[in-house]
C-alpha cells in the first residue's frame, strides 16, 4: 500500500472516533479540532526532526521509520548517495586530468578575466617559474616580458609569440592563448629552443654557403666576360660562353635572393617613415625604362599616406611584385599599380596584370621557396622561385598581409594590406 494512503487512513481512523464522540457529547467541532491539532503537532515534530537531520548533513539514521516520512527520508538518503558517487567520480576524473596535464611537456595556465592565475600544471611551474601559491596573482606581474604583456592585453590571439623563459634566458617559449567560457583564457607555452636552433642553423648555413659562393662566381663571371670580348672566337665556343654567362647570371640572382632572405630572417627590424608615393614613382619609372615602354606601367596614387618600415625591404618586395606582373603578362598588356586607403583604415598597394594568371591550386603554394608554376609557354621566363617568398617575409615584418586573386588566362591581382598602425 502507498504510504500516503496509510497517512490518510490514520487521519480517518482518528477522525471517525472523534466524530462519533462529538455526536455523543454534542461537541463535534471541538473533538475534530483536538484530532487535527494532535496530527499537526505530530507533523511539526517530524518536520523538526527532518530539519535537524538535514542540518547534520543528513548523517545518521535517527529518523521516523513509519508513514510518509520514512519515504521522504529514504529519498533524501538515496539522492545523497547518488550525489556522493558522482562526486567521487568527478574527483577521480579531476585527479586523472591533473596527472595527465602534469605529464604534459607544454605549460598550461588557466587565467581568469583579469589575467589572474586560476590553475597551473607542472610544466608551467617549471618553464614559466610559477608557483602553486601564485594562484590568484595576475600573470602580468610574474612574467614581466613587455612583448608578453602587450600580447596578453591585446585580446587578439590569432598569432603566437616567442619569448625567453623567465626561468632561463636560453629557453625560447612559444606562447599562445585560447579564450573560452566567459572571460576565461587558457595560456599554453611550448619550449621551442631546439626548433629555433635548427632554424638558425639552416639560415646560417644557407647564408654562409651563399656568401662563400659569391667570390668564385664573380671570378667566373669576370673570365667569361673577357672570353666573350675576345675576337675571332669560333661560333661553337661563343655559344657555349654565352650559355655559361646566362647561367652564372642566374646563379648570381639566386645567391642574391638567398642572401636577402637570410637577412630578412636574422636582421633586426628597422622603422622609418617612408614616402611610398615617391618610392612607387621611382619603381615604375625604372620598370618602364627596363621594358623600353613608357606606357606599360600605370601608377595611380589615391592616397598620400606614408608608411613606417624598412625602405630597402619594401622596395625589394614591391619591385618583385611589379617585375612578376611585367614578366608573366604579354608585353602589349598594361600593368596597374594602385596605392589607396583600404576599408580597414589601413593602406593597400595593388598590382594588377592581364597575363597568364595562376590556377587556384597553385595560389596557396607560390609564396613557398623555389616554387615555380609549371606552365607551357612559347618563351622561357627566368626566375629563382624566391621572389614571392621574399615579398611574404617583408610583409610579415611590416605586420601586413598578401592577398592574391587570379584567374587562369585572365590575369592576377596582388594586394599588400598594411594595418593602420603602420601609417605615419
Ligand atoms: P619567380 O622567380 O619564378 O618569378 P616568384 O616567387 O616571384 O618566383 O613567383 C613564383 C611563381 O608564381 C612564378 O614562377 C609564377 O609562376 C607565379 N607568379 C608570380 N607572379 C605571377 C603573376 N603576376 N602572374 C602569373 N604568375 C605569377
Short mmCIF file of C-alpha atoms and ligand atoms in Angstrom, two decimals:
data_model
loop_
_atom_site.label_atom_id
_atom_site.label_comp_id
_atom_site.label_asym_id
_atom_site.label_seq_id
_atom_site.Cartn_x
_atom_site.Cartn_y
_atom_site.Cartn_z
CA UNK A 1 0.00 0.00 0.00
CA UNK A 2 1.19 3.52 -0.81
CA UNK A 3 2.48 5.18 2.30
CA UNK A 4 0.43 8.34 1.87
CA UNK A 5 -2.70 6.08 1.88
CA UNK A 6 -1.59 4.98 5.29
CA UNK A 7 -1.40 8.63 6.38
CA UNK A 8 -4.92 9.11 5.05
CA UNK A 9 -6.11 6.01 6.88
CA UNK A 10 -4.60 7.31 10.10
CA UNK A 11 -6.46 10.58 9.58
CA UNK A 12 -9.75 8.74 9.02
CA UNK A 13 -9.04 6.39 11.92
CA UNK A 14 -8.69 9.33 14.29
CA UNK A 15 -11.39 11.50 12.74
CA UNK A 16 -14.18 8.88 12.81
CA UNK A 17 -14.00 8.14 16.60
CA UNK A 18 -13.72 11.89 17.20
CA UNK A 19 -16.82 12.42 15.05
CA UNK A 20 -18.73 9.69 16.95
CA UNK A 21 -17.55 11.05 20.29
CA UNK A 22 -18.52 14.53 19.20
CA UNK A 23 -22.01 13.38 18.19
CA UNK A 24 -22.48 11.74 21.61
CA UNK A 25 -21.20 14.68 23.55
CA UNK A 26 -22.54 17.38 21.23
CA UNK A 27 -19.00 18.87 20.70
CA UNK A 28 -18.25 17.68 17.17
CA UNK A 29 -16.14 20.72 16.23
CA UNK A 30 -14.11 20.53 19.44
CA UNK A 31 -13.40 16.81 19.05
CA UNK A 32 -12.34 17.31 15.40
CA UNK A 33 -10.17 20.27 16.39
CA UNK A 34 -8.41 18.16 19.03
CA UNK A 35 -7.68 15.42 16.46
CA UNK A 36 -6.43 17.89 13.80
CA UNK A 37 -4.25 19.65 16.42
CA UNK A 38 -2.74 16.32 17.51
CA UNK A 39 -1.98 15.43 13.88
CA UNK A 40 -0.48 18.89 13.29
CA UNK A 41 1.75 18.53 16.36
CA UNK A 42 2.92 15.13 15.11
CA UNK A 43 3.83 16.53 11.65
CA UNK A 44 5.56 19.54 13.24
CA UNK A 45 7.71 17.20 15.33
CA UNK A 46 8.65 15.22 12.22
CA UNK A 47 9.48 18.43 10.29
CA UNK A 48 11.68 19.46 13.23
CA UNK A 49 13.44 16.05 13.06
CA UNK A 50 13.95 16.46 9.33
CA UNK A 51 15.41 19.92 9.77
CA UNK A 52 17.83 18.67 12.44
CA UNK A 53 18.78 15.65 10.35
CA UNK A 54 19.46 17.86 7.29
CA UNK A 55 21.43 20.37 9.36
CA UNK A 56 23.68 17.48 10.47
CA UNK A 57 24.39 16.88 6.75
CA UNK A 58 21.75 14.13 6.51
CA UNK A 59 24.02 11.84 8.54
CA UNK A 60 22.84 9.18 10.99
CA UNK A 61 19.62 7.22 10.94
CA UNK A 62 17.71 8.74 13.83
CA UNK A 63 14.57 9.37 11.89
CA UNK A 64 10.96 8.09 11.87
CA UNK A 65 10.66 4.64 10.38
CA UNK A 66 6.97 4.83 9.53
CA UNK A 67 4.47 6.61 7.33
CA UNK A 68 5.23 9.02 4.52
CA UNK A 69 8.21 10.31 6.50
CA UNK A 70 10.04 7.06 6.02
CA UNK A 71 9.78 7.56 2.23
CA UNK A 72 10.89 11.18 2.45
CA UNK A 73 13.97 10.19 4.46
CA UNK A 74 14.69 7.30 2.12
CA UNK A 75 14.56 9.51 -1.00
CA UNK A 76 16.82 12.15 0.52
CA UNK A 77 19.26 9.44 1.58
CA UNK A 78 19.19 7.97 -1.95
CA UNK A 79 19.80 11.37 -3.61
CA UNK A 80 22.70 11.94 -1.24
CA UNK A 81 24.17 8.55 -2.07
CA UNK A 82 23.97 9.20 -5.84
CA UNK A 83 25.46 12.65 -5.26
CA UNK A 84 28.32 11.16 -3.24
CA UNK A 85 29.03 8.63 -6.01
CA UNK A 86 29.01 11.38 -8.62
CA UNK A 87 31.35 13.50 -6.51
CA UNK A 88 33.76 10.58 -6.14
CA UNK A 89 33.69 10.00 -9.91
CA UNK A 90 34.31 13.72 -10.54
CA UNK A 91 37.20 13.80 -8.06
CA UNK A 92 38.73 10.76 -9.77
CA UNK A 93 38.31 12.46 -13.16
CA UNK A 94 39.90 15.69 -11.90
CA UNK A 95 42.77 13.69 -10.43
CA UNK A 96 43.29 11.87 -13.73
CA UNK A 97 43.13 15.21 -15.60
CA UNK A 98 45.66 16.74 -13.20
CA UNK A 99 48.04 13.78 -13.56
CA UNK A 100 47.83 13.87 -17.36
CA UNK A 101 48.23 17.66 -17.59
CA UNK A 102 51.17 17.46 -15.20
CA UNK A 103 52.75 14.91 -17.54
CA UNK A 104 52.39 17.34 -20.48
CA UNK A 105 55.68 18.82 -21.68
CA UNK A 106 53.86 22.07 -22.51
CA UNK A 107 52.92 24.59 -19.86
CA UNK A 108 49.19 25.24 -19.35
CA UNK A 109 47.77 28.07 -17.24
CA UNK A 110 44.10 28.89 -16.76
CA UNK A 111 43.60 32.65 -16.45
CA UNK A 112 40.57 34.49 -15.10
CA UNK A 113 39.01 37.58 -16.67
CA UNK A 114 41.60 39.92 -15.12
CA UNK A 115 44.56 37.75 -16.09
CA UNK A 116 44.73 36.23 -12.61
CA UNK A 117 46.08 32.67 -12.33
CA UNK A 118 43.40 30.11 -11.67
CA UNK A 119 45.28 26.87 -12.25
CA UNK A 120 48.72 25.77 -13.49
CA UNK A 121 50.24 22.44 -14.50
CA UNK A 122 53.72 21.22 -13.51
CA UNK A 123 55.42 22.43 -16.72
CA UNK A 124 54.03 25.92 -16.13
CA UNK A 125 55.78 25.91 -12.79
CA UNK A 126 58.99 24.57 -14.38
CA UNK A 127 59.33 26.71 -17.50
CA UNK A 128 57.35 29.80 -16.55
CA UNK A 129 58.62 29.84 -12.98
CA UNK A 130 55.11 30.00 -11.49
CA UNK A 131 54.40 28.61 -8.01
CA UNK A 132 51.31 26.90 -6.62
CA UNK A 133 51.00 29.79 -4.19
CA UNK A 134 50.76 32.24 -7.14
CA UNK A 135 47.09 31.28 -7.57
CA UNK A 136 45.02 34.46 -7.74
CA UNK A 137 48.00 36.65 -8.74
CA UNK A 138 47.96 38.44 -12.08
CA UNK A 139 50.28 36.67 -14.53
CA UNK A 140 51.49 40.01 -15.96
CA UNK A 141 53.07 40.72 -12.55
CA UNK A 142 55.01 37.46 -12.66
CA UNK A 143 56.00 37.08 -16.34
CA UNK A 144 57.30 40.58 -16.92
CA UNK A 145 58.28 40.36 -20.59
CA UNK A 146 56.97 43.52 -22.45
CA UNK A 147 56.02 41.53 -25.58
CA UNK A 148 54.10 39.04 -23.42
CA UNK A 149 52.27 41.80 -21.52
CA UNK A 150 51.34 43.50 -24.80
CA UNK A 151 50.11 40.16 -26.23
CA UNK A 152 48.06 39.44 -23.10
CA UNK A 153 46.41 42.87 -23.23
CA UNK A 154 45.81 42.82 -26.99
CA UNK A 155 42.91 40.34 -26.88
CA UNK A 156 43.96 39.28 -30.38
CA UNK A 157 45.38 35.79 -30.04
CA UNK A 158 45.41 34.65 -33.67
CA UNK A 159 49.21 34.77 -33.78
CA UNK A 160 51.62 33.11 -31.36
CA UNK A 161 54.58 34.91 -29.81
CA UNK A 162 58.08 33.77 -28.83
CA UNK A 163 59.74 34.98 -25.65
CA UNK A 164 62.66 33.83 -23.49
CA UNK A 165 61.67 31.78 -20.45
CA UNK A 166 61.57 33.84 -17.19
CA UNK A 167 63.49 30.97 -15.57
CA UNK A 168 66.26 30.54 -18.13
CA UNK A 169 67.04 33.10 -20.85
CA UNK A 170 68.38 30.35 -23.14
CA UNK A 171 65.00 28.62 -23.32
CA UNK A 172 62.71 30.04 -26.01
CA UNK A 173 58.98 29.69 -25.36
CA UNK A 174 56.20 29.91 -27.89
CA UNK A 175 53.13 31.37 -26.21
CA UNK A 176 49.56 31.04 -27.40
CA UNK A 177 46.32 31.99 -25.68
CA UNK A 178 42.92 30.38 -26.26
CA UNK A 179 39.88 32.27 -24.90
CA UNK A 180 36.98 30.12 -23.67
CA UNK A 181 33.87 30.33 -21.47
CA UNK A 182 33.02 33.76 -20.14
CA UNK A 183 36.23 35.72 -19.94
CA UNK A 184 38.45 32.72 -19.20
CA UNK A 185 41.70 32.12 -21.09
CA UNK A 186 43.96 29.10 -21.46
CA UNK A 187 47.62 30.05 -21.84
CA UNK A 188 49.89 27.46 -23.46
CA UNK A 189 53.69 27.73 -23.53
CA UNK A 190 55.85 25.36 -25.58
CA UNK A 191 59.62 25.03 -25.39
CA UNK A 192 60.80 25.65 -28.99
CA UNK A 193 64.50 26.18 -28.23
CA UNK A 194 65.57 23.16 -30.29
CA UNK A 195 63.37 24.16 -33.21
CA UNK A 196 64.78 27.71 -33.12
CA UNK A 197 68.34 26.36 -33.01
CA UNK A 198 67.74 24.14 -36.05
CA UNK A 199 66.09 27.06 -37.85
CA UNK A 200 69.06 29.30 -37.00
CA UNK A 201 71.48 26.59 -38.20
CA UNK A 202 69.59 26.34 -41.50
CA UNK A 203 69.54 30.12 -42.00
CA UNK A 204 73.24 30.39 -41.10
CA UNK A 205 74.12 27.51 -43.41
CA UNK A 206 72.25 29.00 -46.39
CA UNK A 207 73.70 32.46 -45.68
CA UNK A 208 77.27 31.12 -45.33
CA UNK A 209 77.10 28.94 -48.44
CA UNK A 210 75.58 31.79 -50.49
CA UNK A 211 78.23 34.16 -49.21
CA UNK A 212 81.08 31.72 -49.95
CA UNK A 213 79.76 31.10 -53.49
CA UNK A 214 79.81 34.81 -54.29
CA UNK A 215 83.59 35.19 -54.76
CA UNK A 216 84.19 32.18 -57.09
CA UNK A 217 81.13 33.25 -59.07
CA UNK A 218 82.46 36.79 -59.51
CA UNK A 219 85.79 35.37 -60.73
CA UNK A 220 83.96 33.06 -63.15
CA UNK A 221 81.84 35.93 -64.44
CA UNK A 222 84.93 38.06 -64.96
CA UNK A 223 86.68 35.34 -67.03
CA UNK A 224 83.53 34.76 -69.08
CA UNK A 225 83.18 38.47 -69.84
CA UNK A 226 86.82 38.50 -71.02
CA UNK A 227 86.26 35.42 -73.18
CA UNK A 228 83.12 36.94 -74.70
CA UNK A 229 85.06 40.09 -75.61
CA UNK A 230 87.76 38.11 -77.47
CA UNK A 231 87.82 38.43 -81.23
CA UNK A 232 87.87 35.53 -83.64
CA UNK A 233 86.27 33.09 -81.16
CA UNK A 234 84.80 30.12 -83.06
CA UNK A 235 80.99 30.30 -83.03
CA UNK A 236 80.72 26.91 -81.19
CA UNK A 237 82.71 28.30 -78.26
CA UNK A 238 80.95 31.64 -78.41
CA UNK A 239 77.55 29.99 -77.90
CA UNK A 240 78.92 27.95 -75.00
CA UNK A 241 80.39 31.10 -73.41
CA UNK A 242 77.05 32.90 -73.82
CA UNK A 243 75.22 29.98 -72.21
CA UNK A 244 77.70 29.89 -69.35
CA UNK A 245 77.30 33.63 -68.88
CA UNK A 246 73.47 33.35 -68.71
CA UNK A 247 73.70 30.55 -66.15
CA UNK A 248 76.21 32.43 -63.96
CA UNK A 249 73.88 35.42 -64.17
CA UNK A 250 71.03 33.17 -62.92
CA UNK A 251 73.20 31.79 -60.17
CA UNK A 252 74.09 35.34 -59.11
CA UNK A 253 70.37 36.24 -58.87
CA UNK A 254 69.71 33.08 -56.86
CA UNK A 255 72.52 33.85 -54.41
CA UNK A 256 71.39 37.47 -54.06
CA UNK A 257 67.82 36.33 -53.29
CA UNK A 258 69.02 33.68 -50.81
CA UNK A 259 71.19 36.23 -49.02
CA UNK A 260 68.30 38.69 -48.91
CA UNK A 261 66.01 36.02 -47.42
CA UNK A 262 68.65 35.11 -44.82
CA UNK A 263 68.99 38.79 -43.92
CA UNK A 264 65.20 39.10 -43.56
CA UNK A 265 65.19 36.17 -41.15
CA UNK A 266 68.01 37.41 -38.94
CA UNK A 267 68.17 41.20 -39.28
CA UNK A 268 66.53 43.29 -36.57
CA UNK A 269 63.62 45.37 -37.83
CA UNK A 270 64.26 48.95 -38.94
CA UNK A 271 61.48 51.52 -38.90
CA UNK A 272 61.39 54.91 -40.57
CA UNK A 273 58.70 56.96 -42.23
CA UNK A 274 58.82 56.18 -45.96
CA UNK A 275 57.31 58.31 -48.70
CA UNK A 276 55.59 55.49 -50.58
CA UNK A 277 54.37 57.72 -53.43
CA UNK A 278 57.97 58.65 -54.25
CA UNK A 279 59.12 55.04 -53.91
CA UNK A 280 56.40 53.79 -56.28
CA UNK A 281 57.07 56.58 -58.81
CA UNK A 282 60.74 55.57 -58.85
CA UNK A 283 59.97 51.85 -59.19
CA UNK A 284 57.50 52.40 -62.05
CA UNK A 285 59.96 54.66 -63.86
CA UNK A 286 62.74 52.07 -63.54
CA UNK A 287 60.42 49.33 -64.80
CA UNK A 288 59.34 51.40 -67.79
CA UNK A 289 62.99 52.04 -68.61
CA UNK A 290 63.76 48.33 -68.42
CA UNK A 291 60.71 47.50 -70.54
CA UNK A 292 61.60 50.25 -73.02
CA UNK A 293 57.86 51.11 -72.97
CA UNK A 294 56.80 54.26 -71.21
CA UNK A 295 53.11 53.42 -71.04
CA UNK A 296 53.01 49.85 -69.75
CA UNK A 297 53.00 50.62 -66.04
CA UNK A 298 50.06 52.79 -64.91
CA UNK A 299 50.53 54.27 -61.47
CA UNK A 300 47.53 55.58 -59.53
CA UNK A 301 48.24 57.28 -56.21
CA UNK A 302 44.88 57.64 -54.43
CA UNK A 303 46.40 58.36 -51.05
CA UNK A 304 49.39 60.43 -49.93
CA UNK A 305 49.84 58.09 -46.95
CA UNK A 306 53.38 57.25 -45.84
CA UNK A 307 54.43 54.00 -44.18
CA UNK A 308 56.56 53.10 -41.19
CA UNK A 309 59.06 50.45 -42.20
CA UNK A 310 62.34 49.50 -43.81
CA UNK A 311 62.73 51.29 -47.19
CA UNK A 312 65.10 48.69 -48.66
CA UNK A 313 62.87 45.77 -47.72
CA UNK A 314 59.70 47.44 -49.06
CA UNK A 315 61.47 48.46 -52.26
CA UNK A 316 62.55 44.88 -52.81
CA UNK A 317 59.05 43.46 -52.10
CA UNK A 318 57.24 45.98 -54.33
CA UNK A 319 59.77 45.61 -57.15
CA UNK A 320 59.42 41.81 -57.04
CA UNK A 321 55.64 42.10 -57.43
CA UNK A 322 55.95 44.63 -60.24
CA UNK A 323 58.63 42.56 -62.01
CA UNK A 324 56.38 39.48 -61.83
CA UNK A 325 53.38 41.37 -63.24
CA UNK A 326 55.51 42.50 -66.17
CA UNK A 327 57.20 39.11 -66.59
CA UNK A 328 54.05 36.98 -66.55
CA UNK A 329 51.90 39.13 -68.85
CA UNK A 330 52.32 39.92 -72.57
CA UNK A 331 54.39 42.98 -73.46
CA UNK A 332 51.38 44.74 -75.02
CA UNK A 333 49.20 44.46 -71.89
CA UNK A 334 49.23 47.21 -69.21
CA UNK A 335 50.07 46.75 -65.53
CA UNK A 336 48.19 48.80 -62.93
CA UNK A 337 49.83 49.91 -59.70
CA UNK A 338 47.49 51.50 -57.16
CA UNK A 339 48.14 52.93 -53.68
CA UNK A 340 44.97 53.61 -51.67
CA UNK A 341 43.36 53.60 -48.22
CA UNK A 342 41.59 50.31 -47.54
CA UNK A 343 38.31 49.62 -45.73
CA UNK A 344 40.14 48.64 -42.51
CA UNK A 345 41.58 52.18 -42.09
CA UNK A 346 44.92 50.85 -43.26
CA UNK A 347 46.54 51.27 -46.63
CA UNK A 348 46.95 48.98 -49.63
CA UNK A 349 49.26 48.50 -52.61
CA UNK A 350 47.58 46.74 -55.51
CA UNK A 351 49.42 45.45 -58.56
CA UNK A 352 47.22 44.11 -61.34
CA UNK A 353 48.18 42.47 -64.61
CA UNK A 354 46.29 40.87 -67.50
CA UNK A 355 48.64 37.99 -68.10
CA UNK A 356 48.65 34.22 -67.81
CA UNK A 357 47.13 34.11 -64.31
CA UNK A 358 47.63 31.43 -61.66
CA UNK A 359 45.44 28.38 -61.05
CA UNK A 360 43.61 28.17 -57.70
CA UNK A 361 45.68 25.05 -56.83
CA UNK A 362 48.94 26.95 -57.21
CA UNK A 363 47.94 30.15 -55.37
CA UNK A 364 48.49 28.75 -51.83
CA UNK A 365 51.94 27.45 -52.83
CA UNK A 366 53.51 30.28 -54.86
CA UNK A 367 54.91 32.01 -51.78
CA UNK A 368 56.90 28.88 -50.88
CA UNK A 369 60.63 28.98 -51.54
CA UNK A 370 61.64 27.72 -55.01
CA UNK A 371 58.03 27.04 -56.02
CA UNK A 372 57.53 27.87 -59.69
CA UNK A 373 54.33 27.12 -61.57
CA UNK A 374 54.78 24.65 -64.40
CA UNK A 375 53.28 26.37 -67.46
CA UNK A 376 53.90 25.55 -71.10
CA UNK A 377 54.90 28.89 -72.60
CA UNK A 378 56.27 29.72 -76.01
CA UNK A 379 59.04 31.77 -74.34
CA UNK A 380 61.18 30.82 -71.36
CA UNK A 381 60.71 33.06 -68.32
CA UNK A 382 63.68 33.17 -65.98
CA UNK A 383 63.22 33.27 -62.26
CA UNK A 384 64.50 31.94 -58.99
CA UNK A 385 61.20 30.99 -57.34
CA UNK A 386 62.23 33.12 -54.35
CA UNK A 387 60.60 36.46 -55.26
CA UNK A 388 57.23 35.90 -53.58
CA UNK A 389 58.87 34.22 -50.56
CA UNK A 390 60.79 37.50 -50.09
CA UNK A 391 57.57 39.51 -50.53
CA UNK A 392 55.79 37.41 -47.89
CA UNK A 393 58.66 37.76 -45.41
CA UNK A 394 58.88 41.51 -45.87
CA UNK A 395 55.11 41.90 -45.40
CA UNK A 396 55.11 39.80 -42.22
CA UNK A 397 57.90 42.00 -40.86
CA UNK A 398 55.64 45.00 -41.58
CA UNK A 399 52.50 43.48 -39.96
CA UNK A 400 50.95 43.33 -43.43
CA UNK A 401 49.31 40.51 -45.39
CA UNK A 402 49.43 39.44 -49.01
CA UNK A 403 46.17 38.77 -50.86
CA UNK A 404 46.25 37.07 -54.25
CA UNK A 405 43.35 37.00 -56.72
CA UNK A 406 43.98 35.35 -60.03
CA UNK A 407 42.23 33.67 -62.93
CA UNK A 408 43.99 31.48 -65.44
CA UNK A 409 44.32 33.24 -68.78
CA UNK A 410 42.81 36.49 -67.43
CA UNK A 411 45.37 37.95 -65.07
CA UNK A 412 46.37 38.41 -61.44
CA UNK A 413 45.92 40.96 -58.68
CA UNK A 414 48.35 41.08 -55.75
CA UNK A 415 47.40 43.20 -52.76
CA UNK A 416 49.65 44.18 -49.85
CA UNK A 417 47.37 45.21 -46.96
CA UNK A 418 49.10 47.35 -44.32
CA UNK A 419 47.42 48.00 -40.96
CA UNK A 420 46.58 51.44 -39.60
CA UNK A 421 49.41 51.26 -37.03
CA UNK A 422 51.95 51.34 -39.90
CA UNK A 423 50.71 54.70 -41.23
CA UNK A 424 52.91 57.69 -40.41
P1 LIG B 1 59.92 33.61 -59.92
O1 LIG B 1 61.32 33.98 -59.75
O2 LIG B 1 59.73 32.28 -60.55
O3 LIG B 1 59.10 34.68 -60.56
P2 LIG B 1 58.29 34.11 -57.61
O4 LIG B 1 58.40 33.61 -56.23
O5 LIG B 1 58.31 35.57 -57.82
O6 LIG B 1 59.41 33.39 -58.44
O7 LIG B 1 56.94 33.56 -58.21
C1 LIG B 1 56.60 32.19 -58.03
C2 LIG B 1 55.71 31.72 -59.15
O8 LIG B 1 54.45 32.36 -59.08
C3 LIG B 1 56.24 32.09 -60.52
O9 LIG B 1 57.10 31.10 -61.00
C4 LIG B 1 55.00 32.23 -61.36
O10 LIG B 1 54.66 31.00 -61.92
C5 LIG B 1 53.93 32.62 -60.36
N1 LIG B 1 53.63 34.07 -60.47
C6 LIG B 1 54.10 35.05 -59.68
N2 LIG B 1 53.58 36.24 -60.03
C7 LIG B 1 52.76 35.99 -61.07
C8 LIG B 1 51.91 36.82 -61.90
N3 LIG B 1 51.82 38.13 -61.72
N4 LIG B 1 51.19 36.22 -62.87
C9 LIG B 1 51.26 34.88 -63.05
N5 LIG B 1 52.04 34.05 -62.32
C10 LIG B 1 52.78 34.60 -61.34
#
